[in-house]
Short mmCIF file of C-alpha atoms in Angstrom, two decimals:
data_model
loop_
_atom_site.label_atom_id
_atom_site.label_comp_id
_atom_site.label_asym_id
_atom_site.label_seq_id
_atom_site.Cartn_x
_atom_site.Cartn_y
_atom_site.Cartn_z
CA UNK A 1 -22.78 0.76 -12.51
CA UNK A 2 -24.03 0.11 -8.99
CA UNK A 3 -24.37 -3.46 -7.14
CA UNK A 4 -26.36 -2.79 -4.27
CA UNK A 5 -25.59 -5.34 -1.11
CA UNK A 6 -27.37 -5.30 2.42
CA UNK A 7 -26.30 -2.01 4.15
CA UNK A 8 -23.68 -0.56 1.15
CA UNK A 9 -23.93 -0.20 -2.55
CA UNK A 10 -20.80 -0.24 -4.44
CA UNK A 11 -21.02 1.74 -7.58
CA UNK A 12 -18.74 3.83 -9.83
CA UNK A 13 -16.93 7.64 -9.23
CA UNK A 14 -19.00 10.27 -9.13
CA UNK A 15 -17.21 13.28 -9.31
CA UNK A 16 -18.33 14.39 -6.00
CA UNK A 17 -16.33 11.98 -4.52
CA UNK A 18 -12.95 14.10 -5.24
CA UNK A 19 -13.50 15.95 -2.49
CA UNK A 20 -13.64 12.82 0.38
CA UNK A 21 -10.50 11.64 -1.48
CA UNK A 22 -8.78 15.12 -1.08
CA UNK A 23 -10.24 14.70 2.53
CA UNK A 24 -9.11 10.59 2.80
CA UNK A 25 -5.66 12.03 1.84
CA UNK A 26 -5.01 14.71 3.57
CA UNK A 27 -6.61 15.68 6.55
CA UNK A 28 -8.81 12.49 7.82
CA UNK A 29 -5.66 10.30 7.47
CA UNK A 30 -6.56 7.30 10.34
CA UNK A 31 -6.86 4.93 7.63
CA UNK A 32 -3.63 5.30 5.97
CA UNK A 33 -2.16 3.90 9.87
CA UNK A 34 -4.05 0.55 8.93
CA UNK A 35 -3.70 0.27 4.82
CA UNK A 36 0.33 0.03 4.08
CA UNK A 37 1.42 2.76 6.46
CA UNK A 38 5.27 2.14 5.60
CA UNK A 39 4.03 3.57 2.26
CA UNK A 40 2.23 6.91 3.39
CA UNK A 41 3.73 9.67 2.03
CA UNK A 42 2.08 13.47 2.85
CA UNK A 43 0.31 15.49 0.42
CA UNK A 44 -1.14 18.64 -0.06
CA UNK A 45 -5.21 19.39 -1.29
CA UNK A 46 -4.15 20.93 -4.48
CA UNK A 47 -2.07 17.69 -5.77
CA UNK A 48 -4.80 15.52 -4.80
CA UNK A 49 -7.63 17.13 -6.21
CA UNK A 50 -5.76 17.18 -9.55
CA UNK A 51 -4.86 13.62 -9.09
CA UNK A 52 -8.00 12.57 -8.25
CA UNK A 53 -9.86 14.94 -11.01
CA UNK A 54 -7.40 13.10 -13.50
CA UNK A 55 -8.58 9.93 -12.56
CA UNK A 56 -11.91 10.62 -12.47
CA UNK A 57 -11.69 12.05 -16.03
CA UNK A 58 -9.46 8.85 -16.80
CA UNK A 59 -12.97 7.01 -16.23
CA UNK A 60 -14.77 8.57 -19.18
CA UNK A 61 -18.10 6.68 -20.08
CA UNK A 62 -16.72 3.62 -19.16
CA UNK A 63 -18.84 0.75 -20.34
CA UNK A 64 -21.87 -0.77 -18.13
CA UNK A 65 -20.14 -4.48 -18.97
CA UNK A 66 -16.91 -3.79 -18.59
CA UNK A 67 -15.27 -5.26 -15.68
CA UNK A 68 -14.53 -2.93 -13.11
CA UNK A 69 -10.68 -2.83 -11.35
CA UNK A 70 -12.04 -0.55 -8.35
CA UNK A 71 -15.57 0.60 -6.98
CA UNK A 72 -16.99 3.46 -4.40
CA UNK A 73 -18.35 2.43 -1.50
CA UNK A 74 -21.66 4.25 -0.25
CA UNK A 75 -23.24 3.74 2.97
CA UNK A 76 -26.93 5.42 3.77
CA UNK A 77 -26.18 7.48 0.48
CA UNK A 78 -22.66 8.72 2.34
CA UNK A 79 -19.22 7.96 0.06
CA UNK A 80 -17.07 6.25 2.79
CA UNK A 81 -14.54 4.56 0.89
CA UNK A 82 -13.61 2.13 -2.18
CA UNK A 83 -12.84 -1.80 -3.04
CA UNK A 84 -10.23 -2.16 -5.26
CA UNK A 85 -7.97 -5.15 -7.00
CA UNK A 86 -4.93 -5.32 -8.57
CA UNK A 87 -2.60 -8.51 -9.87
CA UNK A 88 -0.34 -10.25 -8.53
CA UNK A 89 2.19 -13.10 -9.39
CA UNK A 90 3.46 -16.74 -8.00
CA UNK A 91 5.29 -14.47 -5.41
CA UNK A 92 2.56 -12.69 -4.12
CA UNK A 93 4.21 -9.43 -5.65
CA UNK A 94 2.36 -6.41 -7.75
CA UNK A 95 2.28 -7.69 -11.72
CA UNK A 96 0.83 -5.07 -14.40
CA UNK A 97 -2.13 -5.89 -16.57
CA UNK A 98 0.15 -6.49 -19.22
CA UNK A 99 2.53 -9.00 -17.48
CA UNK A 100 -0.55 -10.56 -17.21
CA UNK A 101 -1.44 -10.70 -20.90
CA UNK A 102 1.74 -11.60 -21.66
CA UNK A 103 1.35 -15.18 -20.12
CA UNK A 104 2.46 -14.27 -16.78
CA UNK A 105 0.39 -16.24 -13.74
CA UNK A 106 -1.57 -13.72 -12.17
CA UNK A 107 -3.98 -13.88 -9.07
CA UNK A 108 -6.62 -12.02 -8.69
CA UNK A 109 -6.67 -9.70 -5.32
CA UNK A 110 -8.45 -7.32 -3.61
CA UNK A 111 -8.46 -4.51 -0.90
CA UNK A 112 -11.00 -2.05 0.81
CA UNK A 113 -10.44 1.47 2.41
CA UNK A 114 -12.95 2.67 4.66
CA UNK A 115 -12.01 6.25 5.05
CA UNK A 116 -14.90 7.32 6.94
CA UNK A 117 -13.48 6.13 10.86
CA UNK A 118 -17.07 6.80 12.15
CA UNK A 119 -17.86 3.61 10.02
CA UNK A 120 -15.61 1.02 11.53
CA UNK A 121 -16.81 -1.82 13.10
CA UNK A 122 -20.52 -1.74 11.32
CA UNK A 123 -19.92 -4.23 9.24
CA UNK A 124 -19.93 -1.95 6.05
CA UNK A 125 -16.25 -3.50 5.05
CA UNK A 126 -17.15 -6.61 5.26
CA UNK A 127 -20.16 -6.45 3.06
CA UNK A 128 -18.67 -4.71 0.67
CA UNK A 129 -15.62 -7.22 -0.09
CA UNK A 130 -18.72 -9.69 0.17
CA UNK A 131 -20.04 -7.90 -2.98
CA UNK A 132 -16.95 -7.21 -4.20
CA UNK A 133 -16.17 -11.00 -4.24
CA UNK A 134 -19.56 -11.69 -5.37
CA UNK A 135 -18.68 -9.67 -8.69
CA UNK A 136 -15.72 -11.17 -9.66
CA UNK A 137 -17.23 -14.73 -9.06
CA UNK A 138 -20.20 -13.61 -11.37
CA UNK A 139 -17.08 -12.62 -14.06
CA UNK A 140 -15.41 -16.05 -13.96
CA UNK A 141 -12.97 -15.40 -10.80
CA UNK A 142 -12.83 -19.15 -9.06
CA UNK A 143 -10.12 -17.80 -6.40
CA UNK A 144 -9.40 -14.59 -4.88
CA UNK A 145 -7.12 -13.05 -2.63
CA UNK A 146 -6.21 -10.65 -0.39
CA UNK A 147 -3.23 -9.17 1.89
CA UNK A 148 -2.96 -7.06 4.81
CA UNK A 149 -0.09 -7.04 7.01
CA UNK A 150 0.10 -9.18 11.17
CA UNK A 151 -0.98 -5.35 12.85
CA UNK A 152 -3.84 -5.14 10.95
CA UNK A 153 -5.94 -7.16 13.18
CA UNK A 154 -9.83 -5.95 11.48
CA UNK A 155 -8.55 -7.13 8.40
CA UNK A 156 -7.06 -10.41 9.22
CA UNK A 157 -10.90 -11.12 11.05
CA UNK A 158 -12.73 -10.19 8.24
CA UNK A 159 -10.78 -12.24 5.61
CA UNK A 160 -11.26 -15.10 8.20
CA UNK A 161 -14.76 -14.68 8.48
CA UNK A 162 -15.03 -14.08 4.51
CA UNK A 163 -13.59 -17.19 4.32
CA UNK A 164 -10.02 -16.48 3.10
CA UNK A 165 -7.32 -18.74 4.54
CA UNK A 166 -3.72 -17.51 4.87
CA UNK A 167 -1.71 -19.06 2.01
CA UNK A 168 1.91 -16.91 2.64
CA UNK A 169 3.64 -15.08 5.39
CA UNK A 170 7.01 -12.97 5.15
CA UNK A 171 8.08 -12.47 8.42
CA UNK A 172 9.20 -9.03 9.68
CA UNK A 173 8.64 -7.66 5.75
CA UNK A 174 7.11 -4.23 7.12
CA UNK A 175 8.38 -1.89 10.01
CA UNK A 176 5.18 0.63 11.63
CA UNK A 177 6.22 2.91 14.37
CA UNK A 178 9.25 1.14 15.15
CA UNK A 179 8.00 -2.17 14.73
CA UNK A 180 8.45 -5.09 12.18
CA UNK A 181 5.60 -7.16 11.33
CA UNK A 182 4.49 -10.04 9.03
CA UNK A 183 3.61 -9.47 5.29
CA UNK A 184 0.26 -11.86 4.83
CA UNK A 185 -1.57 -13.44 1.54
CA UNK A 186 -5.13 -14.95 2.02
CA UNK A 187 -6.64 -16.76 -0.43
CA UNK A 188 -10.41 -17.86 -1.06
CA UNK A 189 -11.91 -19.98 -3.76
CA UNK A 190 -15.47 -19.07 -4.78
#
């Protein structure tokens, strides 16, 4: 599947792209210092090009109409990075697909790594969570949200100019470099 949107398309793995997550996760790390970075833990090339072949093979021939959890990012025909969503509950926490199914409130959210650097600040994010978004509203989705954390500073502009509003904050929740900042929810009905 591919969804085309002003400068980016976002489509599904090719298996090219286990080498720019090999890449992503090892040596071109600068993103990891923005997405979660109390949660980066080191890896070698070997581990994630068998993770990432896995996955890939995970995929299978997945069907055009199913809905899609996660999508590549291309830019100028260039993989630069993925949109991805995952559930959540009242608390804002992580909830499995099951949870879910078994009656438990879930929200909808979403995240975006650009793991190319040379891309920041063209606007590529942004338009892709603006397809992204677009895709879930055209699958039913009435709100979604997202969450970063107070350092991230791109992400907290673009889910304000998206649209998103902040709807929770847990103070001091993550510690970067020696620092504690905020834990933050946005939310955005479509």
């Amino acid at each position: 599947m591919e969804i085309p949107f002003e400068n980016i398309v976002l489509r599904d793995m090719k298996e090219s792209d286990i080498a720019d997550y090999v890449r992503w996760f090892t040596t071109e790390t600068e993103w990891m210092d923005w997405d979660a970075p109390w949660e980066t833990e080191k890896s070698d090339a070997d581990a994630e090009r068998e993770k990432w072949t896995a996955y890939y093979e995970s995929l299978g021939n997945m069907p055009e109409d199913a809905v899609r959890w996660k999508f590549e990012i291309e830019s100028a025909g260039r993989h630069i990075g993925w949109v991805s969503s995952y559930l959540t509950d009242e608390n804002y926490e992580w909830i499995s697909a099951k949870q879910a199914q078994d009656g438990q409130k879930a929200h909808r959210t979403i995240g975006i790594v650009i793991g190319e650097s040379t891309i920041w600040g063209q606007h590529a994010g942004t338009n892709a969570l603006r397809a992204f978004i677009r895709y879930y509203a055209d699958h039913g989705c009435k709100e979604i949200y997202t969450q970063t954390w107070s350092g991230n500073t791109r992400m907290i502009h673009v889910a304000e100019k998206l649209g998103f509003q902040e709807c929770d904050r847990v103070i001091d929740e993550c510690e970067v470099r020696g620092r504690k900042y905020d834990s933050l929810t946005f939310v955005r009905k479509i």
